[in-house]
Coordinates of C-alpha atoms in Angstrom, one line a residue:
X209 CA -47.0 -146.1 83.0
X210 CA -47.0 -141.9 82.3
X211 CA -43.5 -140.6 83.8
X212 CA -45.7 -137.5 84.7
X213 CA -46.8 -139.0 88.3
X214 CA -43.4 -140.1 89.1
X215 CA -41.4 -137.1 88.2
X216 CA -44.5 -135.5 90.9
X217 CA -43.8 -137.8 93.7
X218 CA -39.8 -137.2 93.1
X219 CA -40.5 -133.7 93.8
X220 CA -42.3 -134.1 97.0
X221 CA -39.9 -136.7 98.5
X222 CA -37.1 -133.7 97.9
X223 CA -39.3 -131.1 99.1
X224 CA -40.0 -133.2 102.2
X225 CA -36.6 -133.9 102.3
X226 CA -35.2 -130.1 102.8
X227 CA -38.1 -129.0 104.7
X228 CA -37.9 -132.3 107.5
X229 CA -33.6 -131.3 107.6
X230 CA -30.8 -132.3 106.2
X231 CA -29.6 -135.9 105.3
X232 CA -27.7 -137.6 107.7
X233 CA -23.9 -137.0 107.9
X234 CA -24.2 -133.5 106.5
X235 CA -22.9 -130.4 108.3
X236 CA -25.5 -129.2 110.7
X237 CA -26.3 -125.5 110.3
X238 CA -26.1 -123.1 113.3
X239 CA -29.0 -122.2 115.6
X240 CA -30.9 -119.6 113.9
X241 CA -30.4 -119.8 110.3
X242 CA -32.8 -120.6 108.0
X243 CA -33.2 -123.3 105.8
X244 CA -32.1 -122.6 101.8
X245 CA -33.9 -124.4 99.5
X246 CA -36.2 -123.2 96.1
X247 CA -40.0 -123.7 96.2
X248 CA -41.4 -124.6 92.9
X249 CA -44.8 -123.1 93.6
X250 CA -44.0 -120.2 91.2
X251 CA -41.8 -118.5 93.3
X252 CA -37.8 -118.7 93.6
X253 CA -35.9 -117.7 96.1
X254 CA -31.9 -116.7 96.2
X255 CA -30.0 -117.2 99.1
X256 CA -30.0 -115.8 102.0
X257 CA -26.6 -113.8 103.0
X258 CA -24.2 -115.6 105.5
X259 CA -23.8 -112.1 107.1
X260 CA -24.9 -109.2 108.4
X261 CA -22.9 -107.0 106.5
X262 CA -23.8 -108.9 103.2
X263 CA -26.2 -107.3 100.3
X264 CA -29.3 -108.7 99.5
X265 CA -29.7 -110.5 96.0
X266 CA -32.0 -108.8 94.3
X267 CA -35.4 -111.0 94.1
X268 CA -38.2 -111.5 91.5
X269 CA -41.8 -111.3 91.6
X270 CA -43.7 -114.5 91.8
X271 CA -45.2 -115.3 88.6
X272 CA -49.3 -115.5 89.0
X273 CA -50.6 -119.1 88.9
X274 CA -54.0 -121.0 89.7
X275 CA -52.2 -124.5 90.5
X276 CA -52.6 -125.5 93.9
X277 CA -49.6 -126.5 95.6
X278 CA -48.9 -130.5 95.3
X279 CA -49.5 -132.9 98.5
X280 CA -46.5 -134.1 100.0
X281 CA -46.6 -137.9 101.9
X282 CA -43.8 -139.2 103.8
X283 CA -45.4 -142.8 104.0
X284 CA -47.7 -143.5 101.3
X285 CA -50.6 -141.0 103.0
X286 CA -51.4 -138.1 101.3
X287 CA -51.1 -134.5 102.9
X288 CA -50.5 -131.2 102.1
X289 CA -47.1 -129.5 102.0
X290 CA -45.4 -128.0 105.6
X291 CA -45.3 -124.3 105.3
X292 CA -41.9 -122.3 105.1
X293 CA -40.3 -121.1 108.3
X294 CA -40.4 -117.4 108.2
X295 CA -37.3 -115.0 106.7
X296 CA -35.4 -113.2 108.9
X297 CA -35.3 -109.4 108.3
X298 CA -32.6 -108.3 105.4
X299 CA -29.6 -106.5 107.4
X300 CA -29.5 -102.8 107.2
X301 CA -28.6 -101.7 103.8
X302 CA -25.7 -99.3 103.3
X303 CA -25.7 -95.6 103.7
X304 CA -24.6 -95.8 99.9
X305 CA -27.7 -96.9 98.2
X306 CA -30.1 -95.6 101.1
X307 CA -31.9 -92.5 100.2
X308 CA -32.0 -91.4 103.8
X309 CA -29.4 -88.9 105.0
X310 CA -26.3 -89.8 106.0
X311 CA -25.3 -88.5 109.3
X312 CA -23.6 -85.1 109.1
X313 CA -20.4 -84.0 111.0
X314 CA -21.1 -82.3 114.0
X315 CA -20.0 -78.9 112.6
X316 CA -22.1 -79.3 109.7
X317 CA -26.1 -79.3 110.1
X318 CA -27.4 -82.0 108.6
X319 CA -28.6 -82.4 104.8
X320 CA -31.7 -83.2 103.9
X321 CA -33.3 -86.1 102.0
X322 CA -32.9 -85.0 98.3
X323 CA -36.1 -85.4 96.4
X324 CA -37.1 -85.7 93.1
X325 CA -34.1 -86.3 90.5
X326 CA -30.7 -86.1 92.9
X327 CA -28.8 -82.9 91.9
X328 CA -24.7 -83.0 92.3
X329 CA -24.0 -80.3 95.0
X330 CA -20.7 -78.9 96.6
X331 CA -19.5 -80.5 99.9
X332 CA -18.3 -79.0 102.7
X333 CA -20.6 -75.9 104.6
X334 CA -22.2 -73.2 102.1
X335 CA -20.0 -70.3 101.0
X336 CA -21.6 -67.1 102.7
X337 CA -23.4 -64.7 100.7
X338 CA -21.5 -62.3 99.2
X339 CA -22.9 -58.9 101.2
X340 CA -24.2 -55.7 98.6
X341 CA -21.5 -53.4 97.7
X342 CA -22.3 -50.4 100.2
X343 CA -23.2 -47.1 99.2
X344 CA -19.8 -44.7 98.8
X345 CA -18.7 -42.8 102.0
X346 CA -18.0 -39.4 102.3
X347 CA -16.4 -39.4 105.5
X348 CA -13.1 -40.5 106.9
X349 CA -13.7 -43.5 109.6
X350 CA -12.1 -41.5 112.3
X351 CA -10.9 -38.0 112.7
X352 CA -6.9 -36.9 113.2
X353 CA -5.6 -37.2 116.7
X354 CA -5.3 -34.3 118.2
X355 CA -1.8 -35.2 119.7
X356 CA 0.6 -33.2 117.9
X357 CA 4.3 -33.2 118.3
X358 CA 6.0 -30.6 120.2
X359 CA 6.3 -27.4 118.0
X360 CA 10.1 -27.6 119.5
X361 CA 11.0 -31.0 117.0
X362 CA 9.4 -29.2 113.4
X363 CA 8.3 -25.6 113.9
X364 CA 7.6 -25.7 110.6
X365 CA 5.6 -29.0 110.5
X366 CA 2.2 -28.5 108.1
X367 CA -0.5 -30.7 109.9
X368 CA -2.6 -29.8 107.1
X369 CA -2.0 -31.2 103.6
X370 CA -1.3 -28.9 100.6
X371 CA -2.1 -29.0 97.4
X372 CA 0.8 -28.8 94.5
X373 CA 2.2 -25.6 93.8
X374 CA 2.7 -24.3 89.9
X375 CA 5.8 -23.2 88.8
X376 CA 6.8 -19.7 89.2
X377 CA 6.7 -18.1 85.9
X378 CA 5.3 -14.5 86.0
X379 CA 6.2 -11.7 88.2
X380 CA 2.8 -12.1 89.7
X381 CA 3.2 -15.3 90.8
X382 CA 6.9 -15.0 92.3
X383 CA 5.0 -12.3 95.0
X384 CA 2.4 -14.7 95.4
X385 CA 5.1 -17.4 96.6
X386 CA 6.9 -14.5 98.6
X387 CA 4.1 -13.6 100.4
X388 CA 3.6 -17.3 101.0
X389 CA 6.7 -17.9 102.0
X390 CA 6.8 -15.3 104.5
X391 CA 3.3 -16.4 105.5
X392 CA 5.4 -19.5 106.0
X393 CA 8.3 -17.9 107.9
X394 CA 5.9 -16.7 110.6
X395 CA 4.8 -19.5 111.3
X396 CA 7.5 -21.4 112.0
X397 CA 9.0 -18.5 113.7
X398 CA 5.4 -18.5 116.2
X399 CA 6.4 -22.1 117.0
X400 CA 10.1 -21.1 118.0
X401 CA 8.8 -18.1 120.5
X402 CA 6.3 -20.0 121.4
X403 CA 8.7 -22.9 122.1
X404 CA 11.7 -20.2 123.9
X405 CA 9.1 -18.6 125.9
X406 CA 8.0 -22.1 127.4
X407 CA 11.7 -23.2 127.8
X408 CA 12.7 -19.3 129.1
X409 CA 9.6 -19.6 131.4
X410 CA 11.8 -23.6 132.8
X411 CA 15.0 -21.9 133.4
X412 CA 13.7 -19.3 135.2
X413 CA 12.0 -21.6 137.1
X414 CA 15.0 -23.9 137.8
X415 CA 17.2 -20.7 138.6
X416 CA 14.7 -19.6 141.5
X417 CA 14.4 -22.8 142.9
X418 CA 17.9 -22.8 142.6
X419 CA 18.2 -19.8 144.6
X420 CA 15.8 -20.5 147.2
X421 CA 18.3 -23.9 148.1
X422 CA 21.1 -21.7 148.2
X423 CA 19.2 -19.3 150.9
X424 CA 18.1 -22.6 153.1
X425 CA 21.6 -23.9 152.9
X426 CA 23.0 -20.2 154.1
X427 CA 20.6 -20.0 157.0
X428 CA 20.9 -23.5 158.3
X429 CA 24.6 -23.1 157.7
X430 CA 24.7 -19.4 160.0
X431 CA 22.1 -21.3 162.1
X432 CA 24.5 -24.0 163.3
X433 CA 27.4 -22.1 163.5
X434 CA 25.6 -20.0 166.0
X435 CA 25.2 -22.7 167.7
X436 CA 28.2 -23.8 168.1
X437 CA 30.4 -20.3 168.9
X438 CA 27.8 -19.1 171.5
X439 CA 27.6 -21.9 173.4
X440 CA 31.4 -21.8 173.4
X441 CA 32.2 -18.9 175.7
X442 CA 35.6 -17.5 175.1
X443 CA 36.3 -19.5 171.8
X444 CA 37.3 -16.5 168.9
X445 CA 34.9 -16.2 166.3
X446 CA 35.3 -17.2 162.7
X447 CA 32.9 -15.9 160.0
X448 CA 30.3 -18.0 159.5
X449 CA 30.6 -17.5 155.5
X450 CA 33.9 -18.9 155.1
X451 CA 34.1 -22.1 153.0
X452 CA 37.1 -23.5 155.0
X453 CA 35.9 -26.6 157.5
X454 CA 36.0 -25.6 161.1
X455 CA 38.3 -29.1 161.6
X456 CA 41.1 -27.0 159.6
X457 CA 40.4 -24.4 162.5
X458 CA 41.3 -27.0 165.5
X459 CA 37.7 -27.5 166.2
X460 CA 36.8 -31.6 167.1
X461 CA 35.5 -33.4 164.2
X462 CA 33.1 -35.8 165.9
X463 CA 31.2 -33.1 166.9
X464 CA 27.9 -33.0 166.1
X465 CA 27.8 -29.3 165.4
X466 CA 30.9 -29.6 163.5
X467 CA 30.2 -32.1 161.4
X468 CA 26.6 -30.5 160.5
X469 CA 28.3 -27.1 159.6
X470 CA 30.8 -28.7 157.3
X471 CA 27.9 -30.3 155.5
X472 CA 26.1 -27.1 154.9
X473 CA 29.7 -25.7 153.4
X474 CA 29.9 -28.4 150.9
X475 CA 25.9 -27.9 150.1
X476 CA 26.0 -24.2 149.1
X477 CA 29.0 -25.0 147.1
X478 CA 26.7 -27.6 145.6
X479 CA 24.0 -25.2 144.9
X480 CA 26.4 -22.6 144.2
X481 CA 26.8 -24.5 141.2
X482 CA 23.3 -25.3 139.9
X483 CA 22.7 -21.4 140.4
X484 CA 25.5 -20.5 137.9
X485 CA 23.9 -23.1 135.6
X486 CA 20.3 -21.9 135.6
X487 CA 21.6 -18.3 135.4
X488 CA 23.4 -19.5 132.4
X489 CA 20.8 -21.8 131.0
X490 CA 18.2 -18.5 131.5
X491 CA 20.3 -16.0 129.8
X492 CA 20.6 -18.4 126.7
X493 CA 16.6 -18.6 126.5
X494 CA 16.1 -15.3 127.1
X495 CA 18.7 -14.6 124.1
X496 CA 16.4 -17.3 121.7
X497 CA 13.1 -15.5 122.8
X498 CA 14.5 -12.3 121.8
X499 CA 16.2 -13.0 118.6
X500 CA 12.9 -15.3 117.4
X501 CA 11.0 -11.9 118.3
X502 CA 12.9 -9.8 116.5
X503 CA 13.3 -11.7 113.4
X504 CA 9.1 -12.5 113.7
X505 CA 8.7 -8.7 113.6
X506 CA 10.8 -8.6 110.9
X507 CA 8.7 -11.3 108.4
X508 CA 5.3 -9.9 109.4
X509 CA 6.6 -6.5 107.9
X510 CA 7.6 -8.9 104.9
X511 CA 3.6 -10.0 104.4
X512 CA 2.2 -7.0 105.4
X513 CA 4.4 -5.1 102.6
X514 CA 3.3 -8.2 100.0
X515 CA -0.1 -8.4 101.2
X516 CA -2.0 -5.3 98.7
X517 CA 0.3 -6.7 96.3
X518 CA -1.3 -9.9 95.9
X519 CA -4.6 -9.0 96.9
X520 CA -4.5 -6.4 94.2
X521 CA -5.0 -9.7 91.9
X522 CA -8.5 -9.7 92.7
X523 CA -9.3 -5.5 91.5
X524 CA -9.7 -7.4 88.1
X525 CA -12.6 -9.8 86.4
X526 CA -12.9 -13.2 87.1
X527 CA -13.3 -15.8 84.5
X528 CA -16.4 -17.5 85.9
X529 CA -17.2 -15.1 88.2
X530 CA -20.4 -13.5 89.6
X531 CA -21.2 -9.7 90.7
X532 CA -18.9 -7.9 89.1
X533 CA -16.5 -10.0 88.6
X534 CA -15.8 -11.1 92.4
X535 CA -16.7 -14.5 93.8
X536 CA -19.5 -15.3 95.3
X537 CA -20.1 -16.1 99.0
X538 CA -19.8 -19.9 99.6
X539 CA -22.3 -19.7 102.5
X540 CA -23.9 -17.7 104.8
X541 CA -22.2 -17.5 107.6
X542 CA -20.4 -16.1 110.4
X543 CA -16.6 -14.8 109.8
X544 CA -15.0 -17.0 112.8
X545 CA -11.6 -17.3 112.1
X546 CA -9.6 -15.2 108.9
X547 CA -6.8 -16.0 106.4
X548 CA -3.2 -15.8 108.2
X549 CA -0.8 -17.4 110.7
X550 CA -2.5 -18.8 113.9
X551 CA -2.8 -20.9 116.7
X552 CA -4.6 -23.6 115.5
X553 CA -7.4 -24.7 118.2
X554 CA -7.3 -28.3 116.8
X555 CA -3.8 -29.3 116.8
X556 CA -2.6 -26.4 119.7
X557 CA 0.5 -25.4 117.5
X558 CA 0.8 -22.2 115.2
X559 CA -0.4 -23.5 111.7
X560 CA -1.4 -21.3 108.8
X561 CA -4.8 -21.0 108.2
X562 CA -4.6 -21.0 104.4
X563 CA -8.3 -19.8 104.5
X564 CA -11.4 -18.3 106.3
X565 CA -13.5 -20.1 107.9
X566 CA -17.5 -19.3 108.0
X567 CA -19.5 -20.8 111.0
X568 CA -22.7 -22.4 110.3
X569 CA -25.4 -25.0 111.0
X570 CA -24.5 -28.0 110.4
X571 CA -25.9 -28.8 106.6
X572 CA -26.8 -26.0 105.3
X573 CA -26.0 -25.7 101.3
X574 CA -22.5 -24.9 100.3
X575 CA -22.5 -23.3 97.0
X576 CA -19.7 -22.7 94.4
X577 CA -18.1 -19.2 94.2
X578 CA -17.8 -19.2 90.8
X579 CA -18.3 -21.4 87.5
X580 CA -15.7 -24.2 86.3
X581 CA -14.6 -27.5 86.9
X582 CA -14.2 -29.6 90.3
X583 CA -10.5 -30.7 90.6
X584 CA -10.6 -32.8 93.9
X585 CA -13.4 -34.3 96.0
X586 CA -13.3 -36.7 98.4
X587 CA -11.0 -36.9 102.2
X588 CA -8.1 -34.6 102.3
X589 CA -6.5 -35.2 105.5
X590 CA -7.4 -32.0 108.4
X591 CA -9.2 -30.6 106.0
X592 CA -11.9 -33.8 106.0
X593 CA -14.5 -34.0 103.6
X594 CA -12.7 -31.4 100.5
X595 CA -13.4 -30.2 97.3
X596 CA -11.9 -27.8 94.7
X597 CA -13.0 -26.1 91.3
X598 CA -10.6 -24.9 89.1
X599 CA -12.3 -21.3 87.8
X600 CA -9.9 -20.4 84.7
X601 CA -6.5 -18.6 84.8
X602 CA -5.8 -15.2 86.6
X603 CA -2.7 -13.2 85.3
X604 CA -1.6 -15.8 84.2
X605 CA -2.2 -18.1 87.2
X606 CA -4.5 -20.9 87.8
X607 CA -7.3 -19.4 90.1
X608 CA -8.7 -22.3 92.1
X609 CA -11.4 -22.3 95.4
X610 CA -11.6 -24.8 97.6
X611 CA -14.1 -25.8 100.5
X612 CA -13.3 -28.0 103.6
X613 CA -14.7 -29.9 106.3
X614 CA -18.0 -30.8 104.5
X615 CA -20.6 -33.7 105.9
X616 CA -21.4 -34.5 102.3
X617 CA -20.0 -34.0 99.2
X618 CA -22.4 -33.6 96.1
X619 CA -20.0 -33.6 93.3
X620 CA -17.1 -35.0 91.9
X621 CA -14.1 -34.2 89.9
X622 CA -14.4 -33.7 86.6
X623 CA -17.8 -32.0 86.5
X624 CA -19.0 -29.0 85.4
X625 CA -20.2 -26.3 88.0
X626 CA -22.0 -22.8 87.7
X627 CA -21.9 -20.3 90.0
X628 CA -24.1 -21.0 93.2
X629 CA -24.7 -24.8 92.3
X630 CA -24.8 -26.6 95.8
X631 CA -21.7 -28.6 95.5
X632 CA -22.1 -29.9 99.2
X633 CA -23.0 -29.5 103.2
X634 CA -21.8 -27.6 105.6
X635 CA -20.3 -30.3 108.6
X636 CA -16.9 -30.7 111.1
X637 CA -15.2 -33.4 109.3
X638 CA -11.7 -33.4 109.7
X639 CA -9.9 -31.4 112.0
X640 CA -12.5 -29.5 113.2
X641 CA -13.8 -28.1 116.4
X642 CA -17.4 -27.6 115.5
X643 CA -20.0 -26.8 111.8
X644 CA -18.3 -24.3 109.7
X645 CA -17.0 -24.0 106.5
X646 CA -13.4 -23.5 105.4
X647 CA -13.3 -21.5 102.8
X648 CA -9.9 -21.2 100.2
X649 CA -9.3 -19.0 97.6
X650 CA -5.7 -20.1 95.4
X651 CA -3.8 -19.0 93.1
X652 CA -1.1 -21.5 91.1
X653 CA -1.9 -23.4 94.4
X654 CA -1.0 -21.1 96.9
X655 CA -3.2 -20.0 99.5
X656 CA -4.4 -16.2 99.4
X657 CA -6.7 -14.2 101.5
X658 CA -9.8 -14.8 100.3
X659 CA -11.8 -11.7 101.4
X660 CA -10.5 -9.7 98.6
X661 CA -12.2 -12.3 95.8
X662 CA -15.6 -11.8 97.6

């Protein structure tokens, strides 16, 4: 006999055998699972997981055949082979392996499926794009308060900034820093008359109403004694002035009168006092007011004496100039305010105005008084949007012009200028009450009038 025939029914009475159940006495599996077994129709199967949370085995493809699948008997008849329950659904798979997204953190929107070849990116939430760097401003982001201190703590405060000073080396430029100086000396002497006046202008104030509770207290004082001597027929008079308490004169002291008339006494002595006090107090301001006056007088004879002395630096050619050797007109405007001590309508203290100022419409063409090179551009403080060109030396010190509160600023330092080039716009940066321009004219640093230069 062939072995080939027996070797086949051996293989159906075990393939019968796992698909019928197991043999007796083995462990019965729980409700649900599936039979394991191997078919050997060309296809082989791995187990199946015992859990949920279990990865699949990887499976293989059956290989292609043409054999039919053997018949299987249980009792000597012929018959073809039981089908397979069906498998169960694999579990879920991971979120590792899974190509779908993975939910995101609820701060975090979610991430898309990646496609094509997976590319490494950063976790957490994109950075934010860097913004474009923005164009350069010409203007400060707010102008100066307009609070200023009482002149009576600094007379001499500068609430504009200035610009270094050279060294005093020629006799020129020592008048230039007298003339300065007393320019200086007014001003701080403005703030102290300004500041007596106001504190003169108190004490007088405090003496009358001084005065005027000294009067009530008199006439309600004569008022009740009055009062109290005619309605007391045959009682000798006193005089209603005296300071001495009627109860020293044998009058009664629970009296209303009595006691109402030695009140009075003791409240003109009271205001007696604050009278003698506010005369005081007034006599001392008044003294201040007059000595600040006198000495004020004094200093604007100083600058007035100094002032053809340094303007005469400008009878002379200008390196860089135009017409004849003066400078040239920044702008055409209107003269609204000149070169001297005032009372600065930004800041309400006495400041000085270390330049002209030329009212105009707001951006019209500012143009340089003469040729050199720009020294500063950019914020300066009051004087807002501020630019200077250095135009050579003058008897032997550094002539400079300057140009303030500008809504644009068209060059910078270090550049060459001619004469009339637009070197920016007319505006109110700053500390500024409305268009104009300010207009300098320096020498070695120092301000000087500029209406001599033109």
């Amino acid at each position: 006999m062939r072995p080939a025939p027996l070797l086949v029914v051996g293989v159906l009475v075990a393939a019968l055998t796992l698909a019928s159940g197991t043999p007796a006495g083995a462990d019965t599996p729980p409700v649900g699972t599936p039979p394991v077994g191997t078919v050997t129709a060309g296809t082989v199967t791995a187990a199946l997981p015992e859990t949920g949370t279990a990865e699949p085995a990887p499976t293989t493809e059956p290989a292609p055949t043409t054999a039919e699948p053997p018949d299987s008997t249980e009792s000597g008849q012929t018959t073809t082979d039981l089908p397979l329950p069906p498998l169960p659904p694999p579990p879920s798979p991971s979120p590792v392996p899974s190509p779908s997204p993975s939910p995101a953190p609820p701060s975090a929107p979610p991430t898309p499926a990646p496609t094509g070849t997976p590319t490494a990116r950063p976790s957490g939430p994109r950075p934010a794009p860097v913004p474009a760097p923005a164009p350069r401003s010409e203007t400060a982001p707010t102008r100066p308060s307009r609070t200023a201190r009482s002149p009576a703590d600094d007379p001499g405060r500068d609430y504009y900034p200035e610009v270094p000073f050279d060294p005093v080396t020629t006799p020129t430029a020592a008048q230039v820093q007298a003339f300065y100086a007393a320019l200086k000396r007014i001003q701080v002497l403005q703030n102290t008359v300004s500041t007596a006046s106001t504190r003169l202008a108190d004490r007088q104030k405090e003496l009358t109403a001084a005065q005027a509770g000294l009067n009530s207290a008199r006439r309600e004082r004569d008022a009740a004694g009055r009062r109290m001597f005619i309605e007391r027929a045959g009682e000798s008079p006193v005089r209603l002035d005296s300071p001495t308490p009627l109860n020293a004169l044998g009058m009664d002291d629970e009296e209303r009168d009595v006691k109402t008339f030695n009140r009075l006494v003791r409240a003109i002595a009271a205001w007696q006092e604050r009278v003698g006090a506010a005369r005081t107090a007034t006599v001392l301001a008044s003294t201040e007011l007059t000595d600040a006056r006198r000495e004020l007088v004094r200093q604007q004879a100083v600058a007035a004496a100094l002032r053809p002395v340094v303007d005469e630096n400008a009878r002379g050619g200008l390196p860089g100039g135009d017409r004849g050797g003066r400078l040239r007109w920044p702008v055409d405007g209107r003269l609204s305010s000149p070169f001297g001590p005032r009372y600065d309508p930004y800041y309400h203290v006495w400041q000085l105005h270390a330049g002209m100022d030329l009212a105009a419409a707001a951006g019209t063409p500012i143009r340089a008084a003469a040729g050199g090179v720009v020294t500063r551009a950019g914020w300066f403080g009051g004087y807002g949007n501020y630019t200077c060109i250095a135009h050579g030396m003058v008897r032997g010190q550094r002539l400079t012009t300057c140009y303030g509160h500008q809504s644009r600023l068209l060059v910078r330092p270090g550049q060459a200028v001619s004469a009339g080039q637009v070197i920016g716009r007319v505006g109110t940066t700053g500390a500024s009450t409305g268009p104009h321009l300010h207009f300098e004219v320096r020498l070695g640093g120092r301000p000087v009038d500029p209406r001599p230069w033109l």
